[in-house]
Amino acid sequence: GENVEQHPSTLSVQEGDSAVIKCTYSDSASNYFPWYKQELGKRPQLIIDIRSNVGEKKDQRIAVTLNKTAKHFSLHITETQPEDSAVYFCAASKKRSGSSNTGKLIFGQGTTLQVKP
Amino acid sequence: DAGITQSPRHKVTETGTPVTLRCHQTENHRYMYWYRQDPGHGLRLIHYSYGVKDTDKGEVSDGYSVSRSKTEDFLLTLESATSSQTSVYFCAISELDTGELFFGEGSRLTVL
């Protein structure tokens, strides 16, 4: 089955700097790659996602890149702010044959991002 | 936020006792999932459901069973709780076609 590895496990940056979190996946059939943010004591929430027919996607200060050949994808946060401090999870899933994505997401281990003021 | 609620939100129980966690949704989404979250392991899929009475195993299904007799309810049962099942359990729902998961607020289970 799918295996998703995420690095680093912790990341500390100064406010205003950029942060990059990287994930690799094992199943070449995976075609949906979301990123979730979980603030302390809260539920995970989707912040950005990318599908396999796209190499990069941006949404304001966050962007995700996908390299299908190497089977890795990355989250980039620019101009970090203290409110970006949270745990970030990458995930991967694939379609069932003849059906849309099932949402059967396999998650990475998570990255704790600390943004220092 | 999607209409998804979990109960109980907190539970302390003893080893060997049965435990049932309930997930209730008002969105009429077809897909429902149970994940557990543990430090260093991220979110691991326990069981999932594609519809009423249609369930399947996830990554860490041993020691857990599920039932879905109605679209809106997905129950997770620990037949005989063990200390290794101490965790935070998240239910999630998704619509067909998007893949996005909407999570409940989580249920913290402690097995003594």
XYZ file of N, CA and C in Angstrom:
687
model
N 0.809 -1.202 0.000
C 0.000 0.000 0.000
C 0.843 1.253 0.000
N 0.171 2.377 -0.023
C 0.865 3.665 -0.071
C 1.592 3.938 1.234
N 2.765 4.569 1.116
C 3.545 5.010 2.266
C 3.993 6.443 2.000
N 3.764 7.310 2.954
C 4.129 8.717 2.802
C 5.120 9.086 3.902
N 6.272 9.595 3.492
C 7.298 10.034 4.425
C 7.400 11.554 4.384
N 7.496 12.174 5.553
C 7.480 13.631 5.637
C 8.686 14.110 6.440
N 9.322 15.176 5.941
C 10.489 15.759 6.608
C 10.486 17.283 6.456
N 11.003 18.005 7.445
C 11.500 17.496 8.730
C 10.350 17.276 9.715
N 10.634 16.714 10.845
C 9.588 16.524 11.849
C 9.337 17.812 12.628
N 10.366 18.642 12.782
C 10.207 19.953 13.391
C 10.969 20.977 12.568
N 10.438 22.186 12.552
C 11.041 23.262 11.773
C 10.806 24.572 12.516
N 11.875 25.296 12.746
C 11.773 26.573 13.419
C 12.345 27.656 12.504
N 11.566 28.694 12.262
C 12.007 29.773 11.391
C 11.715 31.106 12.057
N 12.383 32.135 11.584
C 12.144 33.487 12.057
C 11.000 34.086 11.246
N 10.186 34.873 11.909
C 9.082 35.539 11.210
C 9.594 36.249 9.963
N 8.889 36.043 8.867
C 9.285 36.658 7.611
C 10.105 35.753 6.716
N 10.712 34.726 7.305
C 11.467 33.760 6.503
C 10.508 32.801 5.800
N 11.090 31.990 4.909
C 10.308 30.965 4.222
C 10.474 29.620 4.921
N 9.480 28.767 4.748
C 9.527 27.411 5.305
C 9.180 26.423 4.202
N 9.900 25.310 4.189
C 9.660 24.277 3.188
C 9.540 22.927 3.885
N 8.487 22.203 3.565
C 8.260 20.868 4.110
C 8.148 19.910 2.925
N 8.825 18.770 3.043
C 8.901 17.850 1.912
C 8.293 16.484 2.241
N 7.668 15.893 1.237
C 7.070 14.566 1.394
C 7.405 13.700 0.184
N 7.587 12.428 0.436
C 7.734 11.455 -0.629
C 6.652 10.404 -0.489
N 6.243 9.836 -1.616
C 5.220 8.803 -1.592
C 5.711 7.606 -2.382
N 5.091 6.455 -2.142
C 5.615 5.228 -2.735
C 4.795 4.720 -3.920
N 3.505 5.008 -3.932
C 2.628 4.454 -4.963
C 2.545 5.399 -6.162
N 3.090 4.985 -7.265
C 3.108 5.843 -8.450
C 1.706 6.120 -8.987
N 0.698 5.361 -8.555
C -0.680 5.596 -8.997
C -1.359 6.705 -8.197
N -0.769 7.166 -7.112
C -1.356 8.260 -6.339
C -1.462 9.504 -7.202
N -2.578 10.211 -7.080
C -2.792 11.357 -7.955
C -3.423 12.562 -7.261
N -3.531 12.510 -5.953
C -4.099 13.631 -5.212
C -3.249 13.848 -3.966
N -2.789 15.091 -3.771
C -1.815 15.381 -2.722
C -2.235 16.641 -1.967
N -2.919 16.474 -0.857
C -3.339 17.635 -0.070
C -2.387 17.901 1.095
N -2.496 19.116 1.625
C -1.776 19.496 2.830
C -2.803 19.993 3.847
N -2.631 19.502 5.081
C -3.519 19.897 6.153
C -2.724 20.617 7.240
N -3.376 21.580 7.867
C -2.792 22.330 8.968
C -3.602 22.041 10.226
N -2.897 21.741 11.302
C -3.582 21.481 12.567
C -3.004 22.375 13.652
N -3.811 23.310 14.099
C -3.405 24.157 15.210
C -3.596 23.389 16.515
N -2.913 23.837 17.534
C -2.903 23.120 18.810
C -4.316 22.914 19.344
N -4.662 21.652 19.571
C -5.970 21.342 20.139
C -7.128 21.408 19.167
N -6.816 21.628 17.889
C -7.883 21.767 16.896
C -7.888 20.575 15.920
N -8.852 20.584 15.038
C -8.924 19.534 14.024
C -8.064 19.900 12.818
N -7.573 18.932 12.068
C -6.834 19.251 10.834
C -7.774 19.892 9.814
N -7.225 20.846 9.059
C -8.001 21.506 8.017
C -7.165 21.635 6.758
N -7.810 21.433 5.641
C -7.125 21.517 4.353
C -6.685 22.952 4.080
N -5.421 23.118 3.657
C -4.947 24.444 3.292
C -4.654 24.562 1.803
N -4.252 23.497 1.177
C -3.981 23.510 -0.255
C -3.855 22.069 -0.737
N -4.180 21.844 -1.993
C -4.016 20.508 -2.552
C -3.581 20.615 -4.010
N -3.062 19.530 -4.531
C -2.616 19.501 -5.913
C -2.924 18.136 -6.493
N -3.263 18.130 -7.763
C -3.529 16.864 -8.433
C -2.398 16.575 -9.411
N -2.311 15.348 -9.849
C -1.121 14.887 -10.564
C -0.970 15.490 -11.946
N -1.978 16.158 -12.444
C -1.852 16.772 -13.769
C -1.319 18.204 -13.679
N -0.932 18.613 -12.478
C -0.424 19.965 -12.257
C 0.912 19.873 -11.532
N 1.871 20.749 -11.904
C 3.186 20.697 -11.270
C 3.329 21.641 -10.088
N 2.509 22.716 -10.078
C 2.631 23.699 -9.010
C 1.294 24.399 -8.829
N 1.023 24.766 -7.596
C -0.202 25.504 -7.293
C 0.093 26.492 -6.184
N -0.432 27.706 -6.319
C -0.180 28.745 -5.324
C -1.486 29.295 -4.788
N -1.440 29.700 -3.532
C -2.574 30.375 -2.914
C -2.001 31.369 -1.912
N -1.865 32.600 -2.341
C -1.296 33.674 -1.531
C 0.117 33.292 -1.079
N 0.337 33.105 0.217
C 1.697 32.839 0.702
C 2.073 31.366 0.689
N 1.194 30.513 0.318
C 1.523 29.081 0.302
C 1.504 28.545 -1.124
N 2.362 27.564 -1.353
C 2.446 26.929 -2.663
C 2.812 25.473 -2.464
N 2.409 24.664 -3.402
C 2.770 23.247 -3.381
C 3.344 22.902 -4.742
N 4.418 22.130 -4.744
C 5.023 21.643 -5.972
C 4.995 20.129 -5.971
N 4.888 19.560 -7.151
C 4.805 18.108 -7.296
C 5.784 17.645 -8.360
N 6.578 16.641 -8.027
C 7.480 16.003 -8.980
C 7.061 14.537 -9.062
N 6.291 14.208 -10.082
C 5.763 12.850 -10.215
C 6.855 11.830 -10.496
N 7.865 12.253 -11.246
C 8.946 11.327 -11.589
C 9.677 10.871 -10.339
N 9.963 11.834 -9.473
C 10.690 11.523 -8.243
C 9.755 11.098 -7.118
N 8.472 11.226 -7.339
C 7.462 10.907 -6.332
C 7.668 11.695 -5.055
N 7.785 13.005 -5.218
C 7.810 13.844 -4.026
C 7.079 15.145 -4.279
N 6.589 15.734 -3.208
C 5.872 17.009 -3.270
C 6.220 17.827 -2.038
N 6.138 19.129 -2.185
C 6.612 20.030 -1.134
C 5.627 21.151 -0.886
N 5.611 21.617 0.350
C 4.822 22.782 0.752
C 5.787 23.927 1.007
N 5.490 25.078 0.421
C 6.320 26.258 0.597
C 5.453 27.348 1.221
N 5.941 27.903 2.325
C 5.261 29.033 2.961
C 6.229 30.204 2.946
N 5.835 31.289 2.326
C 6.680 32.482 2.281
C 6.192 33.504 3.303
N 7.104 34.409 3.670
C 6.774 35.494 4.610
C 6.024 34.953 5.828
N 6.619 33.988 6.479
C 5.935 33.323 7.588
C 5.541 34.299 8.689
N 4.427 33.970 9.328
C 3.882 34.780 10.417
C 3.654 33.877 11.626
N 3.608 34.442 12.826
C 3.401 33.607 14.030
C 2.170 32.710 13.931
N 1.131 33.179 13.251
C -0.086 32.361 13.132
C 0.079 31.168 12.195
N 1.218 31.089 11.520
C 1.516 29.896 10.713
C 2.017 28.748 11.592
N 2.333 29.033 12.838
C 2.805 27.989 13.760
C 1.705 26.953 13.950
N 2.049 25.704 13.635
C 1.063 24.613 13.683
C 1.774 23.327 13.271
N 1.013 22.244 13.259
C 1.511 20.988 12.689
C 0.939 20.858 11.288
N 1.791 20.540 10.341
C 1.392 20.400 8.945
C 1.536 18.935 8.525
N 0.517 18.442 7.859
C 0.519 17.066 7.368
C 0.373 17.043 5.853
N 1.193 16.240 5.200
C 0.961 15.944 3.798
C 0.214 14.620 3.698
N -0.361 14.362 2.555
C -1.099 13.122 2.358
C -1.148 12.791 0.874
N -1.491 11.539 0.588
C -1.597 11.097 -0.794
C -2.738 10.111 -0.918
N -3.391 10.128 -2.083
C -4.432 9.139 -2.349
C -4.521 8.906 -3.844
N -5.276 7.910 -4.200
C -5.440 7.599 -5.617
C -6.884 7.204 -5.870
N -7.247 7.252 -7.140
C -8.602 6.897 -7.508
C -8.803 5.394 -7.442
N -10.022 5.023 -7.099
C -10.395 3.647 -7.327
C -10.671 3.497 -8.813
N -10.487 2.322 -9.317
C -10.689 2.078 -10.736
C -12.124 2.417 -11.125
N -12.261 3.294 -12.105
C -13.581 3.639 -12.597
C -14.364 4.538 -11.686
N -13.696 5.184 -10.714
C -14.420 6.019 -9.769
C -13.612 7.266 -9.451
N -14.212 8.237 -8.802
C -13.495 9.434 -8.378
C -12.652 9.132 -7.148
N -11.818 10.095 -6.784
C -11.014 9.915 -5.573
C -11.885 9.530 -4.402
N -11.377 8.607 -3.632
C -12.168 8.116 -2.520
C -11.960 8.924 -1.256
N -10.914 9.720 -1.200
C -10.599 10.384 0.057
C -9.892 9.466 1.021
N -9.498 8.294 0.583
C -8.747 7.387 1.448
C -7.320 7.904 1.506
N -7.135 8.912 2.318
C -5.848 9.570 2.391
C -4.891 8.860 3.332
N -3.652 8.705 2.884
C -2.581 8.216 3.735
C -1.717 9.422 4.070
N -1.515 9.646 5.359
C -0.838 10.849 5.820
C 0.628 10.609 6.150
N 1.410 11.670 6.019
C 2.760 11.679 6.536
C 2.730 11.863 8.048
N 3.927 11.864 8.649
C 4.015 11.868 10.111
C 3.807 13.244 10.735
N 3.843 14.276 9.912
C 3.604 15.614 10.424
C 4.878 16.403 10.661
N 4.787 17.721 10.489
C 5.891 18.648 10.753
C 5.385 19.740 11.680
N 6.056 19.901 12.803
C 5.703 20.987 13.721
C 6.497 22.218 13.322
N 5.783 23.235 12.848
C 6.407 24.485 12.429
C 6.257 25.527 13.529
N 7.374 26.102 13.913
C 7.362 27.195 14.888
C 7.901 28.442 14.203
N 7.135 29.495 14.237
C 7.554 30.773 13.675
C 7.820 31.719 14.833
N 9.065 32.122 14.952
C 9.466 32.966 16.066
C 9.282 34.438 15.707
N 8.619 35.210 16.577
C 8.411 36.638 16.272
C 9.723 37.416 16.275
N -17.917 25.349 8.957
C -17.455 23.982 9.177
C -18.539 22.971 8.776
N -18.069 21.830 8.244
C -19.005 20.771 7.906
C -19.706 20.291 9.154
N -20.962 19.826 9.005
C -21.725 19.351 10.146
C -21.303 17.960 10.536
N -20.310 17.869 11.376
C -19.816 16.574 11.825
C -19.508 16.645 13.310
N -20.064 15.746 14.072
C -19.862 15.734 15.511
C -19.433 14.357 15.971
N -18.583 14.351 16.989
C -18.102 13.102 17.565
C -18.516 13.027 19.022
N -18.806 11.814 19.470
C -19.118 11.621 20.886
C -18.655 10.249 21.345
N -18.170 10.138 22.587
C -17.882 11.259 23.474
C -16.614 11.983 23.050
N -16.420 13.164 23.551
C -15.216 13.928 23.236
C -14.034 13.477 24.101
N -14.342 13.006 25.285
C -13.307 12.502 26.183
C -13.839 11.256 26.878
N -12.938 10.263 26.989
C -13.347 9.054 27.711
C -12.127 8.408 28.335
N -12.293 7.995 29.592
C -11.280 7.220 30.284
C -11.896 5.869 30.601
N -11.205 4.805 30.267
C -11.738 3.471 30.493
C -10.608 2.550 30.944
N -10.987 1.354 31.304
C -9.996 0.397 31.764
C -9.732 -0.684 30.712
N -8.545 -1.236 30.765
C -8.178 -2.310 29.842
C -9.202 -3.429 29.899
N -9.585 -3.905 28.698
C -10.517 -5.021 28.609
C -11.974 -4.630 28.462
N -12.280 -3.353 28.619
C -13.678 -2.925 28.490
C -13.989 -2.546 27.047
N -15.237 -2.721 26.614
C -15.612 -2.285 25.266
C -15.861 -0.784 25.234
N -15.541 -0.181 24.092
C -15.729 1.247 23.909
C -16.293 1.485 22.513
N -17.278 2.369 22.431
C -17.816 2.770 21.123
C -17.755 4.271 20.980
N -17.162 4.721 19.886
C -17.129 6.131 19.531
C -18.096 6.357 18.375
N -18.806 7.482 18.456
C -19.811 7.760 17.435
C -19.431 8.984 16.624
N -19.659 8.878 15.333
C -19.486 10.012 14.430
C -20.816 10.254 13.728
N -21.277 11.496 13.806
C -22.560 11.852 13.211
C -22.372 13.024 12.267
N -22.924 12.905 11.047
C -22.805 13.990 10.070
C -24.188 14.400 9.578
N -24.287 15.675 9.233
C -25.550 16.202 8.704
C -25.389 16.633 7.250
N -24.268 16.246 6.630
C -23.960 16.699 5.273
C -24.397 15.710 4.195
N -24.826 14.531 4.610
C -25.222 13.482 3.664
C -24.066 13.070 2.748
N -22.815 13.168 3.277
C -21.654 12.723 2.501
C -21.586 11.215 2.502
N -21.150 10.684 1.375
C -21.115 9.227 1.227
C -19.984 8.591 2.026
N -18.827 9.276 2.029
C -17.635 8.659 2.596
C -17.395 9.113 4.027
N -17.059 8.155 4.885
C -16.732 8.469 6.277
C -15.514 7.643 6.697
N -14.737 8.214 7.616
C -13.449 7.616 7.969
C -13.194 7.749 9.468
N -12.446 6.822 9.996
C -11.905 6.936 11.338
C -10.386 6.898 11.254
N -9.754 7.932 11.841
C -8.307 8.009 11.959
C -7.941 8.057 13.435
N -6.741 7.622 13.740
C -6.194 7.870 15.058
C -4.918 8.701 14.913
N -4.705 9.579 15.891
C -3.541 10.462 15.851
C -2.677 10.221 17.065
N -1.423 9.897 16.828
C -0.456 9.645 17.880
C 0.823 10.389 17.559
N 1.518 10.886 18.575
C 2.778 11.611 18.338
C 3.754 10.774 17.529
N 4.325 11.392 16.497
C 5.310 10.707 15.671
C 4.741 9.832 14.585
N 3.412 9.650 14.595
C 2.783 8.775 13.595
C 1.802 9.505 12.694
N 1.551 10.741 12.958
C 0.596 11.462 12.135
C -0.811 10.915 12.314
N -1.551 10.917 11.236
C -2.929 10.416 11.227
C -2.937 9.080 10.491
N -3.384 8.054 11.164
C -3.408 6.717 10.558
C -4.853 6.240 10.404
N -5.161 5.741 9.218
C -6.512 5.329 8.885
C -6.838 3.989 9.532
N -7.959 3.943 10.251
C -8.376 2.715 10.932
C -9.359 1.937 10.050
N -10.486 2.563 9.753
C -11.504 1.990 8.872
C -12.162 3.109 8.086
N -12.797 2.758 7.004
C -13.534 3.754 6.252
C -14.797 3.130 5.657
N -15.668 3.980 5.169
C -16.955 3.526 4.646
C -17.291 4.277 3.372
N -17.746 3.526 2.385
C -18.181 4.114 1.119
C -19.692 4.290 1.054
N -20.384 3.839 2.065
C -21.822 3.965 2.086
C -22.390 3.054 3.157
N -23.713 3.039 3.255
C -24.366 2.220 4.271
C -23.962 0.754 4.100
N -23.520 0.172 5.184
C -23.103 -1.226 5.251
C -21.966 -1.560 4.285
N -21.208 -0.561 3.904
C -20.080 -0.752 2.988
C -18.840 -0.173 3.645
N -18.056 -1.047 4.292
C -16.888 -0.588 5.028
C -15.656 -1.395 4.626
N -14.499 -0.848 4.947
C -13.263 -1.546 4.622
C -12.191 -1.151 5.624
N -11.132 -1.974 5.676
C -10.065 -1.754 6.628
C -9.071 -0.726 6.127
N -8.472 -0.010 7.073
C -7.402 0.911 6.765
C -6.054 0.353 7.169
N -5.143 1.250 7.531
C -3.769 0.860 7.859
C -3.632 0.122 9.185
N -4.454 0.509 10.172
C -4.283 0.006 11.539
C -5.613 -0.485 12.083
N -6.203 -1.460 11.448
C -7.554 -1.903 11.788
C -7.621 -2.964 12.890
N -6.519 -3.594 13.228
C -6.549 -4.661 14.238
C -7.064 -4.126 15.566
N -8.035 -4.827 16.150
C -8.588 -4.432 17.444
C -9.756 -3.474 17.336
N -10.121 -3.097 16.107
C -11.226 -2.165 15.880
C -12.247 -2.780 14.924
N -13.504 -2.426 15.135
C -14.545 -2.759 14.179
C -15.410 -1.520 13.973
N -16.137 -1.490 12.857
C -16.983 -0.340 12.558
C -18.340 -0.824 12.067
N -19.288 0.082 12.133
C -20.599 -0.188 11.555
C -21.190 1.092 11.020
N -21.916 0.951 9.930
C -22.609 2.092 9.349
C -23.971 1.610 8.858
N -24.954 1.781 9.696
C -26.310 1.349 9.366
C -27.144 2.489 8.783
N -26.666 3.719 8.964
C -27.328 4.899 8.398
C -26.268 5.800 7.769
N -26.658 6.550 6.776
C -25.709 7.435 6.113
C -25.029 8.371 7.097
N -25.773 8.868 8.073
C -25.257 9.909 8.950
C -24.405 9.424 10.107
N -24.389 8.131 10.390
C -23.675 7.636 11.566
C -22.624 6.578 11.209
N -21.446 6.739 11.815
C -20.355 5.785 11.612
C -19.777 5.499 12.998
N -19.911 4.268 13.431
C -19.498 3.889 14.776
C -18.180 3.127 14.749
N -17.306 3.467 15.681
C -16.032 2.769 15.849
C -16.068 2.054 17.189
N -15.829 0.733 17.186
C -15.885 -0.046 18.411
C -14.552 -0.713 18.694
N -14.134 -0.559 19.947
C -12.997 -1.305 20.466
C -13.602 -2.408 21.326
N -13.523 -3.628 20.880
C -14.209 -4.724 21.573
C -13.646 -4.947 22.965
N -12.331 -4.821 23.094
C -11.657 -5.009 24.373
C -10.462 -4.056 24.389
N -10.658 -2.886 24.974
C -9.661 -1.825 24.881
C -8.326 -2.232 25.517
N -7.248 -1.791 24.874
C -5.900 -1.997 25.392
C -5.208 -0.646 25.528
N -4.137 -0.602 26.316
C -3.443 0.668 26.551
C -2.875 1.245 25.253
N -2.545 0.370 24.297
C -2.001 0.847 23.018
C -3.051 1.580 22.181
N -4.303 1.498 22.586
C -5.363 2.202 21.884
C -5.662 3.565 22.497
N -4.892 3.938 23.493
C -4.954 5.310 23.994
C -4.513 6.236 22.871
N -5.373 7.184 22.507
C -5.103 8.004 21.329
C -6.166 9.086 21.211
N -5.976 9.944 20.229
C -7.033 10.861 19.818
C -7.604 10.322 18.515
N -8.912 10.151 18.496
C -9.585 9.574 17.331
C -10.341 10.671 16.594
N -10.095 10.726 15.299
C -10.771 11.705 14.458
C -11.653 10.990 13.447
N -12.874 11.440 13.353
C -13.759 11.033 12.279
C -13.636 12.071 11.170
N -13.819 11.634 9.941
C -13.780 12.564 8.817
C -14.815 12.145 7.783
N -15.282 13.131 7.022
C -16.228 12.870 5.947
C -15.715 13.513 4.671
N -16.150 12.991 3.551
C -15.761 13.623 2.293
C -16.862 13.455 1.257
N -16.871 14.422 0.359
C -17.765 14.350 -0.780
C -17.109 13.545 -1.887
N -17.941 12.962 -2.712
C -17.421 12.322 -3.912
C -16.782 13.400 -4.769
N -15.703 13.075 -5.411
C -15.064 13.914 -6.434
C -14.028 14.905 -5.928
N -14.026 15.298 -4.669
C -13.040 16.300 -4.266
C -11.848 15.706 -3.537
N -12.053 14.689 -2.770
C -10.978 14.130 -1.972
C -10.736 14.858 -0.672
N -11.293 16.083 -0.512
C -11.046 16.828 0.718
C -11.762 16.165 1.874
N -11.068 16.037 2.991
C -11.658 15.514 4.212
C -12.047 16.664 5.138
N -13.222 16.532 5.751
C -13.646 17.438 6.799
C -13.640 16.633 8.094
N -12.859 17.113 9.047
C -12.666 16.355 10.276
C -13.615 16.810 11.376
N -13.957 15.855 12.233
C -14.633 16.198 13.469
C -13.631 16.768 14.456
N -14.107 17.090 15.660
C -13.244 17.745 16.646
C -12.349 16.771 17.401
N -12.555 15.495 17.202
C -11.697 14.505 17.844
C -12.279 13.977 19.144
N -11.923 12.741 19.457
C -12.306 12.101 20.719
C -11.046 11.572 21.376
N -10.782 12.079 22.573
C -9.582 11.642 23.295
C -9.938 10.444 24.175
N -9.300 9.316 23.895
C -9.558 8.085 24.644
C -8.315 7.693 25.430
N -8.502 7.458 26.714
C -7.422 6.988 27.577
C -7.806 5.626 28.128
N -6.941 4.640 27.902
C -7.175 3.282 28.394
C -6.147 2.993 29.492
N -6.653 2.815 30.702
C -5.758 2.612 31.855
C -5.449 1.147 32.080
